[in-house]
Tab-separated table of C-alpha atoms and ligand atoms in Angstrom:
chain	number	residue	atom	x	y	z
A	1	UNK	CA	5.018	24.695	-20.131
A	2	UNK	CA	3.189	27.560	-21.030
A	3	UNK	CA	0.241	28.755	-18.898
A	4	UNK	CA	1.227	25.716	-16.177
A	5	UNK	CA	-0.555	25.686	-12.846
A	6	UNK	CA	1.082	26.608	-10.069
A	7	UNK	CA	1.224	25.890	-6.494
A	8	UNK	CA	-0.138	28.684	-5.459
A	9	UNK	CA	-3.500	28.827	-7.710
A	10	UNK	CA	-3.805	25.164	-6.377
A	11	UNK	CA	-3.435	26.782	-2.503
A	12	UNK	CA	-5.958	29.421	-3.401
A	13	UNK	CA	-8.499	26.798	-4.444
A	14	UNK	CA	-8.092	24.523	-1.769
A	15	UNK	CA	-11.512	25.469	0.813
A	16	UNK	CA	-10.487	25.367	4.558
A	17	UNK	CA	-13.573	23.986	6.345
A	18	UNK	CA	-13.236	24.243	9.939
A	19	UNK	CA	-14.637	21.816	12.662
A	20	UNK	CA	-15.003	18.834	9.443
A	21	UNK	CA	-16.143	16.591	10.506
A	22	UNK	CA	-15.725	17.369	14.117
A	23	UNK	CA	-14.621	19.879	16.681
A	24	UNK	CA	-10.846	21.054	16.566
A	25	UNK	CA	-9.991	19.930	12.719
A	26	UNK	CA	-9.340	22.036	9.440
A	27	UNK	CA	-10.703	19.692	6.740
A	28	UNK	CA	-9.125	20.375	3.480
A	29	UNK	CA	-11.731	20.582	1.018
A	30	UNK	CA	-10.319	19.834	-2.411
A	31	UNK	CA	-13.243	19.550	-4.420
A	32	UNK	CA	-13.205	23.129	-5.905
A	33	UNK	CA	-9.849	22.402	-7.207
A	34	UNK	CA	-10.964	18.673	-8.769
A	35	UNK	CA	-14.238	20.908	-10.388
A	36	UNK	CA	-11.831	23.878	-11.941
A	37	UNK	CA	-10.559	21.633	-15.510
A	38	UNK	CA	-7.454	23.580	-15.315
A	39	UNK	CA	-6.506	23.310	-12.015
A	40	UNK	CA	-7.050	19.314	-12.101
A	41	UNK	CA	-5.068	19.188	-14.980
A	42	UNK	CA	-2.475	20.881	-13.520
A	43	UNK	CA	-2.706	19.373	-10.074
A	44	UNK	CA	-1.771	16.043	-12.191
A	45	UNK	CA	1.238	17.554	-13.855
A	46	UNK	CA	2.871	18.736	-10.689
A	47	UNK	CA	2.542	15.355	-8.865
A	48	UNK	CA	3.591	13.364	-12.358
A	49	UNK	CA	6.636	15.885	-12.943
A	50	UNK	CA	9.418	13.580	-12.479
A	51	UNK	CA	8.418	10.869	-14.366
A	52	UNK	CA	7.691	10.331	-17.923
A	53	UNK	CA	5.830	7.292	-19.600
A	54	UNK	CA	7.447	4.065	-19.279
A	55	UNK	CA	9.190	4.865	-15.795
A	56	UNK	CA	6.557	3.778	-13.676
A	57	UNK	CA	4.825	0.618	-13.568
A	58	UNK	CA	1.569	1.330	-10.708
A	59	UNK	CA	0.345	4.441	-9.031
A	60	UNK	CA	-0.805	3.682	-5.843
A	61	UNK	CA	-3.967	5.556	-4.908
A	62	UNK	CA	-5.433	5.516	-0.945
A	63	UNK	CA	-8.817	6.044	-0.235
A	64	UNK	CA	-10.823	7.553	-0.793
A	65	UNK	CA	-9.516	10.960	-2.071
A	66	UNK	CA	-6.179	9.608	-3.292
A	67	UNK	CA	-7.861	7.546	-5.881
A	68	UNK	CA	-9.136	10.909	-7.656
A	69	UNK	CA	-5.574	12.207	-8.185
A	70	UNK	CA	-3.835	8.320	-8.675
A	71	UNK	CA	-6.022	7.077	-11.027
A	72	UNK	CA	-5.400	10.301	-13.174
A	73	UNK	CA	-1.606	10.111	-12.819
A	74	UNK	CA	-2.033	5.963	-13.662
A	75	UNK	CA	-3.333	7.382	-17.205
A	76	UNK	CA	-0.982	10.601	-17.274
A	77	UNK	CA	1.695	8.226	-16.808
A	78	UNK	CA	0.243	5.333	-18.984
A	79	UNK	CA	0.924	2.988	-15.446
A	80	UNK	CA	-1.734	0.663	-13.978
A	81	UNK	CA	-4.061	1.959	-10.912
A	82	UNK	CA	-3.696	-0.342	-7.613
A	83	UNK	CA	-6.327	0.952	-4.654
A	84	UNK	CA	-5.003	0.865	-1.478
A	85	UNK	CA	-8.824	0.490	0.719
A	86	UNK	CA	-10.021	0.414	3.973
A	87	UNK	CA	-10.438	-2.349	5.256
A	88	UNK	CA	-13.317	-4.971	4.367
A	89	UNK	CA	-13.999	-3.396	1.307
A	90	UNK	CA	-11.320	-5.646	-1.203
A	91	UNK	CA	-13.197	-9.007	-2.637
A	92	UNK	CA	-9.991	-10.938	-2.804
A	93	UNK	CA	-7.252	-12.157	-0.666
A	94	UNK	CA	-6.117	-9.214	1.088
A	95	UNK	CA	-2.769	-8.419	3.152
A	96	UNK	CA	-3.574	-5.536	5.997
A	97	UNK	CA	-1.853	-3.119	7.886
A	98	UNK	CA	-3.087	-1.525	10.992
A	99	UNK	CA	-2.444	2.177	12.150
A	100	UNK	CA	-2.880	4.438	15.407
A	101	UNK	CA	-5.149	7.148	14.853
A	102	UNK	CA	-5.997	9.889	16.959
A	103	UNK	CA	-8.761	7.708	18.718
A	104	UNK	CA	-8.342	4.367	18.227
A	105	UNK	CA	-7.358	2.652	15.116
A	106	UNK	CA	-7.560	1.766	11.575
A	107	UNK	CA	-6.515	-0.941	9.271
A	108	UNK	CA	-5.801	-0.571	5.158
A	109	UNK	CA	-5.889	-3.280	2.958
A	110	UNK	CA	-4.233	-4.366	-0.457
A	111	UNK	CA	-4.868	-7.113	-2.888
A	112	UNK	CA	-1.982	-10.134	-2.420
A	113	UNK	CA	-1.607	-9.970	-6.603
A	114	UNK	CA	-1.991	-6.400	-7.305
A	115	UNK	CA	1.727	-5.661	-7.481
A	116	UNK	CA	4.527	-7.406	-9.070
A	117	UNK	CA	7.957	-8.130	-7.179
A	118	UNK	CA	10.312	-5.141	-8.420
A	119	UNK	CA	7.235	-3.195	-9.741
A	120	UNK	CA	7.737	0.858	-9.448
A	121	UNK	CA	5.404	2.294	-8.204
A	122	UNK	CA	4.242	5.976	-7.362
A	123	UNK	CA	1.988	6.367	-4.401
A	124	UNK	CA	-0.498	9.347	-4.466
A	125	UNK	CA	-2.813	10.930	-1.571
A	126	UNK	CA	-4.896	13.872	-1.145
A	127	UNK	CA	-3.236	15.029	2.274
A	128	UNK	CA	-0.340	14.227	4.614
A	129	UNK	CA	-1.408	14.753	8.272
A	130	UNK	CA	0.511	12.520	10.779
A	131	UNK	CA	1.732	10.542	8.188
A	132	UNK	CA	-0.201	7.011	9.628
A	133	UNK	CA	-2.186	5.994	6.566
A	134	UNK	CA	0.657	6.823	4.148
A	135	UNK	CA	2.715	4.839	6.154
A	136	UNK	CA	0.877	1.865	6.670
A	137	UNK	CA	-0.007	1.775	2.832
A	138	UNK	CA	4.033	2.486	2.245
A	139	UNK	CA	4.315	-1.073	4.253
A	140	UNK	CA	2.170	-2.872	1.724
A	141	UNK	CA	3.411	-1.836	-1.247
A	142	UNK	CA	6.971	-3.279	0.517
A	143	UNK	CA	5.481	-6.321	1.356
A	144	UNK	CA	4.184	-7.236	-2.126
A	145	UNK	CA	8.244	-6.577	-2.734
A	146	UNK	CA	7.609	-3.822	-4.985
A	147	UNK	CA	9.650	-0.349	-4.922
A	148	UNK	CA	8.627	3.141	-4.378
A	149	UNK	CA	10.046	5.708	-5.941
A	150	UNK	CA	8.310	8.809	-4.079
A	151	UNK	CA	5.369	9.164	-2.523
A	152	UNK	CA	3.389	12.537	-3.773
A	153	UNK	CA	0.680	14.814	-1.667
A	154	UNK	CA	-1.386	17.416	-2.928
A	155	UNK	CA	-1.415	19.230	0.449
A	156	UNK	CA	1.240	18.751	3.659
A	157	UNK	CA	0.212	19.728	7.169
A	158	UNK	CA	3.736	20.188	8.266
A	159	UNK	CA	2.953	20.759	11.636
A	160	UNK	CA	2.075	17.096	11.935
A	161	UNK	CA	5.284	15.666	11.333
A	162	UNK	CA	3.873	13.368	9.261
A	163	UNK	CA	7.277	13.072	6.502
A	164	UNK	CA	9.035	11.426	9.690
A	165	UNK	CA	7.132	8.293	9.587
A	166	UNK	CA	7.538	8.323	5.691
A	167	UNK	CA	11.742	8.233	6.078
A	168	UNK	CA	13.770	6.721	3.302
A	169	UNK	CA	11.168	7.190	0.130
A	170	UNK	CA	11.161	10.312	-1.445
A	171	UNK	CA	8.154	12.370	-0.346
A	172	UNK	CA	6.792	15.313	-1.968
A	173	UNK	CA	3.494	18.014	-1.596
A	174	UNK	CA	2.357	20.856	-3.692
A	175	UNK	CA	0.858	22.913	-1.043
A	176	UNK	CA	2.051	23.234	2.651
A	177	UNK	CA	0.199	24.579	5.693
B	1	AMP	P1	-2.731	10.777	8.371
B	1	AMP	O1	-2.770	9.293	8.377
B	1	AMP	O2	-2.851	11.385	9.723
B	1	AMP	O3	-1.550	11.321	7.582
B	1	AMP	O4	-4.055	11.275	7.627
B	1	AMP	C1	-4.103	11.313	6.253
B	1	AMP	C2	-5.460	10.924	5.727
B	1	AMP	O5	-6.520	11.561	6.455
B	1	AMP	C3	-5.565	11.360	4.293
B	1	AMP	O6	-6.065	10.264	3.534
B	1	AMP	C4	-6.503	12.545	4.314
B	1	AMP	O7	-7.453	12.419	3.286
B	1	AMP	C5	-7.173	12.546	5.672
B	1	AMP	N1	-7.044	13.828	6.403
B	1	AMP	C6	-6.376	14.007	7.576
B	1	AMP	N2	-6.453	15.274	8.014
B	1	AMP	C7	-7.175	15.942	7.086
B	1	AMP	C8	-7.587	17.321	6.922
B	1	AMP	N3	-7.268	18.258	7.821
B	1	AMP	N4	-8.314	17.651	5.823
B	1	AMP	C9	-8.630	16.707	4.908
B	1	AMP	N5	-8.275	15.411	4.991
B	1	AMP	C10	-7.557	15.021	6.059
C-alpha cells in the first residue's frame, strides 16, 4: 500500500497525559491521532488487515473509545456495529458481565439479540490495560454463541498482563508500551 501508516507514526501521535484522571496513571490520549485524517485512516487499516469484506459478520466496539475505531472497521469491513456499554445505558434486554477493577468493580452490558449464534465477529478497543473489560466483553460475545476471530487494540500496556486473561482468541495491538 503505498504511503500506509505505520505503527510508529500512530505511537508518535498517541499524547501521554500523566496523572488522567487521577494520581499514578498514564492516560493514553488518542484524540490527536482520531483528528490527523491520515492517521485514522490508517489506524483502521492496521486493525482491519486480516480480513477482507465478507469475512466478518459484527465488529464489536467497547465503550466508549472502542466505538470510534469499531464502528469504522464495521464500515471498512462492510460488517454490522454491536456496542458493548456500561452498564444501565442499553434500552433492551440486556445480558451483563461483571469485572474487578482496581477499586471496586464494574459491569458491561450487551443486547440479548445483537449477535447471531455462529456470527464472526471482530472485537475492537482503544487500549489493553489488565485485560478486565476486554475480557468480560470477550464473555458476552460467547454467550450470545457467537465466535471471535481476534480481538484488536490500538495500544497494549504490556506491563499489565492484560493478553493473559484474553487466552485462546487471537489478540493483537498496534502500539506497545
Ligand atoms: P482494562 O480492563 O484494565 O484492560 O482497561 C481497559 C479499558 O480502560 C479500556 O477501555 C481503556 O479505554 C481504559 N484504559 C485503561 N488504562 C488506560 C490508560 N492508561 N489510558 C487510556 N485508557 C485506559
Amino acid at each position: 500500500m503505498p504511503n500506509a501508516v505505520t505503527s510508529a507514526e500512530i505511537e508518535k501521535a498517541i499524547r501521554n497525559v500523566p496523572d488522567f484522571p487521577k494520581a499514578g496513571i498514564q492516560f493514553k490520549d488518542i484524540t490527536p491521532v482520531l483528528a490527523d485524517a491520515r492517521l485514522f485512516a490508517g489506524t483502521i487499516d492496521l486493525l482491519t488487515q486480516n480480513f477482507e469484506p465478507g469475512m466478518v459478520d459484527a465488529v464489536v466496539g467497547i465503550d466508549a473509545r472502542g466505538f470510534i475505531f469499531a464502528a469504522a472497521a464495521a464500515k471498512q469491513l462492510q460488517a454490522g456495529f454491536v456496542p458493548v456499554r456500561k452498564k444501565g445505558k442499553l434500552p433492551f434486554k440486556t445480558y451483563e458481565e461483571d469485572y474487578a477493577l482496581e477499586y471496586g468493580h464494574a459491569t458491561v452490558a450487551m443486547h440479548v439479540d445483537a449477535l447471531k449464534p455462529g456470527a464472526r465477529v471482530l472485537l475492537i478497543d482503544d487500549l489493553l490495560a489488565t485485560g478486565g473489560t476486554a475480557a468480560a466483553a470477550t464473555l458476552l460475545v460467547k454467550r450470545l454463541g457467537a465466535q471471535i476471530l481476534e480481538i484488536g487494540f490500538v495500544i497494549e500496556l504490556k506491563f499489565l498482563n492484560g493478553r493473559d486473561r484474553l487466552k485462546g482468541v487471537p489478540v493483537r495491538s498496534l502500539v506497545s508500551y
